[in-house]
Coordinates of C-alpha atoms in Angstrom, one line a residue:
X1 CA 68.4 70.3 129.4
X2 CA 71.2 68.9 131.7
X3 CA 73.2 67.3 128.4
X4 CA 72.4 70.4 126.5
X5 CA 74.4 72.3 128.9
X6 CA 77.2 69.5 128.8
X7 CA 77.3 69.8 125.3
X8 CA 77.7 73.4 125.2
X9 CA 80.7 73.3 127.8
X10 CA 82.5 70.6 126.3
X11 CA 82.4 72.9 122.8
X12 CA 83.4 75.4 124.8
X13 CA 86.2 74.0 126.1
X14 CA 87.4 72.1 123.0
X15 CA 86.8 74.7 120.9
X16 CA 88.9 76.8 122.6
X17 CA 91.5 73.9 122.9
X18 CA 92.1 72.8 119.7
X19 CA 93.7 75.5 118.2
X20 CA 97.0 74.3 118.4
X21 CA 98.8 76.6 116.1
X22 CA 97.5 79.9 114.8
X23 CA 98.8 83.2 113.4
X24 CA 98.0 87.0 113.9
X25 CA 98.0 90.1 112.5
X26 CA 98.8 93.2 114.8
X27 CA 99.0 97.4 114.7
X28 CA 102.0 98.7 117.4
X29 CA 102.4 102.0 119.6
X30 CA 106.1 101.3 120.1
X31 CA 106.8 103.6 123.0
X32 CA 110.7 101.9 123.8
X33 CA 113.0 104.1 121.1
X34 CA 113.9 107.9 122.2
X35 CA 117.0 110.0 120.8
X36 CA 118.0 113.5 122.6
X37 CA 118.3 115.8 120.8
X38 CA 121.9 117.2 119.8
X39 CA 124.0 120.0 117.8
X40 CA 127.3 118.0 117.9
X41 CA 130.7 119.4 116.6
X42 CA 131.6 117.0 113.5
X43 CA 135.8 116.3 113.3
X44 CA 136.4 113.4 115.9
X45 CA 136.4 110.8 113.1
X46 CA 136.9 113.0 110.0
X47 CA 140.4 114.8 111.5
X48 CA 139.7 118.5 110.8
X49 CA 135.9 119.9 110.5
X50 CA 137.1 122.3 108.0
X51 CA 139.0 121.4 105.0
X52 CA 141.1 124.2 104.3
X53 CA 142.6 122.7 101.3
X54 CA 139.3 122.5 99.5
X55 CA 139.7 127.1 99.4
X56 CA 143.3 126.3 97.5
X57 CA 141.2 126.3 94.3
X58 CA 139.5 129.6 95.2
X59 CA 142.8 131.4 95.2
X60 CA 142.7 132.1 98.8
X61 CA 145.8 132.1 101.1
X62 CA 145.5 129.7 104.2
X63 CA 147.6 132.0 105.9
X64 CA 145.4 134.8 105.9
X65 CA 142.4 132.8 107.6
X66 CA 144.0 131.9 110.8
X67 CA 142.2 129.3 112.5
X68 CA 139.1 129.3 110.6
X69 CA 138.8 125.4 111.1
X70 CA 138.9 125.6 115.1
X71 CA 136.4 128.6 114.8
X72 CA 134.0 127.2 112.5
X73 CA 133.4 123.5 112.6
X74 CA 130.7 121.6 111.0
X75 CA 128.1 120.5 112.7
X76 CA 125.4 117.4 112.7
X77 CA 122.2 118.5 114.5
X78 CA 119.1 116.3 115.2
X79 CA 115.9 117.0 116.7
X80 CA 112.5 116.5 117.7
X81 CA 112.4 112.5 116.9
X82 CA 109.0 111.4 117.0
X83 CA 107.1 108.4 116.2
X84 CA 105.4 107.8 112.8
X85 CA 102.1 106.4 112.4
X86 CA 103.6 103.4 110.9
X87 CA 104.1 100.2 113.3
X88 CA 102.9 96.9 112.1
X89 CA 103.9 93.1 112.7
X90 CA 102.7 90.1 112.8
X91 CA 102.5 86.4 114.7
X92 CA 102.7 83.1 115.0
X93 CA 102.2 80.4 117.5
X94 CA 102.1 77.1 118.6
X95 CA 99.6 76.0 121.5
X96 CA 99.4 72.6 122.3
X97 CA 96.0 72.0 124.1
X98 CA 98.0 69.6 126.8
X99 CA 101.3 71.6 127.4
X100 CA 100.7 75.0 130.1
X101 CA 103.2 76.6 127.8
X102 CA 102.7 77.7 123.9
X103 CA 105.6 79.5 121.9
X104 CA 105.7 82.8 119.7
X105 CA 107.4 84.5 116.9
X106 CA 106.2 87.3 116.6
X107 CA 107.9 91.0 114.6
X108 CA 107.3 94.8 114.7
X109 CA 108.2 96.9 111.8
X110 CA 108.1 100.8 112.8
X111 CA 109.0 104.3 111.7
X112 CA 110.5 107.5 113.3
X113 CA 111.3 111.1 111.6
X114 CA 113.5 113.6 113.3
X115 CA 114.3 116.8 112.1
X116 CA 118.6 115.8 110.7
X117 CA 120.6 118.6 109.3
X118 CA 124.6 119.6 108.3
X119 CA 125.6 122.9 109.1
X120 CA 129.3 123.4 106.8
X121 CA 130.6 126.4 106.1
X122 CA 130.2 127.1 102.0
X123 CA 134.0 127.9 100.6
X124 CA 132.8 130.9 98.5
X125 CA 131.2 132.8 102.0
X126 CA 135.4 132.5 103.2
X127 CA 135.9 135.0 100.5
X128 CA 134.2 137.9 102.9
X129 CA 135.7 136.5 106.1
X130 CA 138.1 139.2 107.5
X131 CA 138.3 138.0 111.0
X132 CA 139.5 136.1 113.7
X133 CA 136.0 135.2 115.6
X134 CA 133.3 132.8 114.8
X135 CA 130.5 134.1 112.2
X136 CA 127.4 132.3 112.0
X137 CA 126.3 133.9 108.7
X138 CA 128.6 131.6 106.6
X139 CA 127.1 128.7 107.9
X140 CA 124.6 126.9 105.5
X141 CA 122.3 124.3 106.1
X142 CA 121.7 120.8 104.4
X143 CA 118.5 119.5 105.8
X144 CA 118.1 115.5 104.8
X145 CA 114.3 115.1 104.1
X146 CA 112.8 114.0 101.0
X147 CA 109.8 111.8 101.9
X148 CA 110.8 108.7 99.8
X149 CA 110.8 106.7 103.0
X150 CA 107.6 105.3 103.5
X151 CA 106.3 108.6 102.9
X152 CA 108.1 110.5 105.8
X153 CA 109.1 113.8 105.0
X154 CA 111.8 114.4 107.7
X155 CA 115.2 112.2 107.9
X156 CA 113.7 109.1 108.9
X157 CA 114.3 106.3 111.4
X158 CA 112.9 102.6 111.2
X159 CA 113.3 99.6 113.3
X160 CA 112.5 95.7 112.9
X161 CA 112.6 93.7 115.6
X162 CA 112.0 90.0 116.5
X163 CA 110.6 88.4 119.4
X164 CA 110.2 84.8 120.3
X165 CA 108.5 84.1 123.4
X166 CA 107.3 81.5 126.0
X167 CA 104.2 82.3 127.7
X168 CA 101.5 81.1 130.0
X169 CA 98.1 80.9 128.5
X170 CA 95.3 80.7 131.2
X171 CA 93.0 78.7 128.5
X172 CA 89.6 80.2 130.4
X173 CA 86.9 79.7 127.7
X174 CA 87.1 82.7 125.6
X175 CA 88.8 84.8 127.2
X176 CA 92.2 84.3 127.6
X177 CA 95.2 86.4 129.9
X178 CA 98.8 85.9 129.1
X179 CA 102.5 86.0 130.3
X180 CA 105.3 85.7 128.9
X181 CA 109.4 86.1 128.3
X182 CA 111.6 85.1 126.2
X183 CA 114.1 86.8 123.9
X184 CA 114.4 89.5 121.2
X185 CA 116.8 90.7 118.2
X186 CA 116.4 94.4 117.0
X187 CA 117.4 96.3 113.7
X188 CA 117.6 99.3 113.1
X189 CA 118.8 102.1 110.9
X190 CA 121.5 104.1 111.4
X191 CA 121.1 107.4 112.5
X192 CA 122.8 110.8 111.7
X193 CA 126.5 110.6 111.7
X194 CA 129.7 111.8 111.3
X195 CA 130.8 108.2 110.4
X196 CA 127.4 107.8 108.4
X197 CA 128.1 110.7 106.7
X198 CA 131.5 109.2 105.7
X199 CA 130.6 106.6 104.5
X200 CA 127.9 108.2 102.4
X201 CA 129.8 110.7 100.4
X202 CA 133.5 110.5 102.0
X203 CA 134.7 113.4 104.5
X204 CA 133.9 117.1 104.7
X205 CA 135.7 118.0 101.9
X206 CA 134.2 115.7 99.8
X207 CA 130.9 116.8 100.9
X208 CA 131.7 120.8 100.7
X209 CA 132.6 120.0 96.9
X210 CA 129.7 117.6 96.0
X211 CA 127.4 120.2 97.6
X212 CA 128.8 123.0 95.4
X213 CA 128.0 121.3 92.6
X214 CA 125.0 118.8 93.4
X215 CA 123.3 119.4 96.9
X216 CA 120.2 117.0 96.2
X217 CA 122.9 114.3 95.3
X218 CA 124.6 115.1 98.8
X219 CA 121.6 115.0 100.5
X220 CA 120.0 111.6 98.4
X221 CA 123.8 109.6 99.0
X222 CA 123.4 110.4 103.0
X223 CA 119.6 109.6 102.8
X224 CA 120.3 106.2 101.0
X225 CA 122.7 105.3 103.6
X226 CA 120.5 105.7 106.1
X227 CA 117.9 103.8 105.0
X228 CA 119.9 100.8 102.7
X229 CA 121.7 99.9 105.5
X230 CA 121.0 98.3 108.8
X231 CA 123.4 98.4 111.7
X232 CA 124.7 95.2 113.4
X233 CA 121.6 93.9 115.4
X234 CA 121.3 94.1 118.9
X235 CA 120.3 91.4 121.4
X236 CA 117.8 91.8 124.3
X237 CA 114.6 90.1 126.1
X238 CA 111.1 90.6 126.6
X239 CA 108.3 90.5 129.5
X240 CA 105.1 89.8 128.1
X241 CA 101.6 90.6 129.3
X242 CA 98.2 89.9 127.0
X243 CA 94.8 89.2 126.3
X244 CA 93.1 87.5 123.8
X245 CA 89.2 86.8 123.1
X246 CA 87.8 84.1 121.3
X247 CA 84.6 83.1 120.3
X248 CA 83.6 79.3 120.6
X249 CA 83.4 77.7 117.1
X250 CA 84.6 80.9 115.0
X251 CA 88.4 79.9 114.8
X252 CA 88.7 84.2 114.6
X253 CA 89.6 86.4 117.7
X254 CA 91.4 89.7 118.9
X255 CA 94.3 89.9 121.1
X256 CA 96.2 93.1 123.1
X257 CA 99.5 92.3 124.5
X258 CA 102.1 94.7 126.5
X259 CA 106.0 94.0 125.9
X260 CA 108.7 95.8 128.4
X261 CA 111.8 95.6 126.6
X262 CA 115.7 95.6 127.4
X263 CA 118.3 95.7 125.0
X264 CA 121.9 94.5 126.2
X265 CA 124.3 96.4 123.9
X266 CA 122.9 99.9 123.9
X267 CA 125.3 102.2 124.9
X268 CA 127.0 104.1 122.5
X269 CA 125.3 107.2 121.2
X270 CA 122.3 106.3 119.0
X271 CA 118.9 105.6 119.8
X272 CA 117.0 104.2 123.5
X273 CA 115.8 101.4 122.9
X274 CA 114.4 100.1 125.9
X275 CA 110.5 100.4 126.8
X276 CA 107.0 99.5 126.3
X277 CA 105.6 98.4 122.7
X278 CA 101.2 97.8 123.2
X279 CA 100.1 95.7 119.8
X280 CA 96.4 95.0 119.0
X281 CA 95.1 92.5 116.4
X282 CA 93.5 89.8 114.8
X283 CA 94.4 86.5 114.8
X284 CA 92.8 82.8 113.8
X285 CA 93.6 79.4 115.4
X286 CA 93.6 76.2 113.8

């Protein structure tokens, strides 16, 4: 009986042991990206918000319209940004049985949908202006949805990031806690612009025209350049706290971790991209 139970520790222990490198697959509630929403006036990077050139072909007199461009800017409004269900990722490691410390790559891949519209003012409406004061009813709205975006139906936001990560594995038989830190590299989208939408389809008056004649081509050029192109990615670290349970022999177990993180260059106006990601998955040891 005595060796029996000797037995049975020592597979406990080696089995647990020997899996020096392994790999994982994981589902994330990403909880570190906010945005605020905003109605922002659109000219800073474009010069006027109004091209009153673009009315030159409608016959009407820009000396008649005063100053129609300071009254009635364009504007870029986004709202309610939520997560998707979509967050995914995946692992790999390398735990030597006789080292405290074992390494980690690891990814996220997630999704976010806000509600992104372009308020312009359409050239034709200018032909019943008679005023000097704002109007609100020549205002119309491009809203940038289509739901060719992994499926999302509002303008959509995604984000890959990177983490590699040293951490402290306790090695108790089957169940195993963790810490960790180490550093990370995010991508992202871009989100809704004024410079986005300039480099989509060109300034307003560009877009005013191509809207006249095509406004699913305005909206599909902005919508592509959201979501062909990545921004410049942004460094950060990572605090790591986690679990994982493994049966003796079975090479399979399950594993929750927590990651805080900080990213170093986020101040300009985009996304927040600082907070708590929770991942739960599979993985196997070898």
């Amino acid at each position: 009986m005595t060796i029996s139970k000797i037995l049975c520790a020592l597979l406990l222990i080696s089995s647990h042991a020997m899996a020096f490198v392994g790999a994982g697959l994981h589902w994330g509630f990403d909880f570190s990206t906010a945005l605020d929403d905003t109605e922002t006036a659109w000219g800073n990077s474009l010069g006027e918000s109004t091209d009153l050139d673009f009315l030159a072909d409608l016959g009407i007199s820009q000396d008649n319209l005063g100053d129609f461009a300071d009254l009635h800017p364009a504007y870029i409004s986004i709202a309610n940004f939520e997560r998707s269900p979509i967050n995914f990722g995946g692992k790999v490691y390398v735990d030597p049985p006789l080292v405290p410390f074992a390494v980690e790559l690891s990814m996220n891949f997630g999704t976010w949908l806000y509600d992104g519209s372009i308020s312009y003012i359409n050239p034709e409406e200018i032909l019943a202006y008679g005023g000097d004061s704002p109007r609100d009813d020549l205002y119309e709205e491009l809203v940038l949805d289509d739901g060719s975006y992994f499926g999302i139906d509002e303008t959509p936001y995604g984000k890959l990031h990177l983490d590699l990560t040293i951490k402290r594995d306790m090695r108790l038989p089957i169940i195993s806690p963790q810490i960790g830190i180490g550093p990370s590299l995010h991508f992202e989208t871009p989100v809704l612009s004024a410079d986005l939408i300039e480099d989509a389809v060109g300034d307003i008056d560009d877009l005013q025209e191509l809207v006249q004649s095509n406004p699913s081509a305005a909206r599909d050029d902005i919508l592509d350049e959201i979501t062909d192109g990545a921004k410049e990615p942004k460094m950060g670290m990572h605090f790591l706290l986690g679990l994982s349970v493994s049966p003796p022999v079975i090479p399979l177990g399950v594993y929750v971790d927590g990651k805080y993180h900080v990213v170093f260059n986020n101040d300009d106006y985009e996304t927040d991209t600082n907070g708590l990601l929770l991942n739960a998955g599979l993985q196997i040891g070898f």
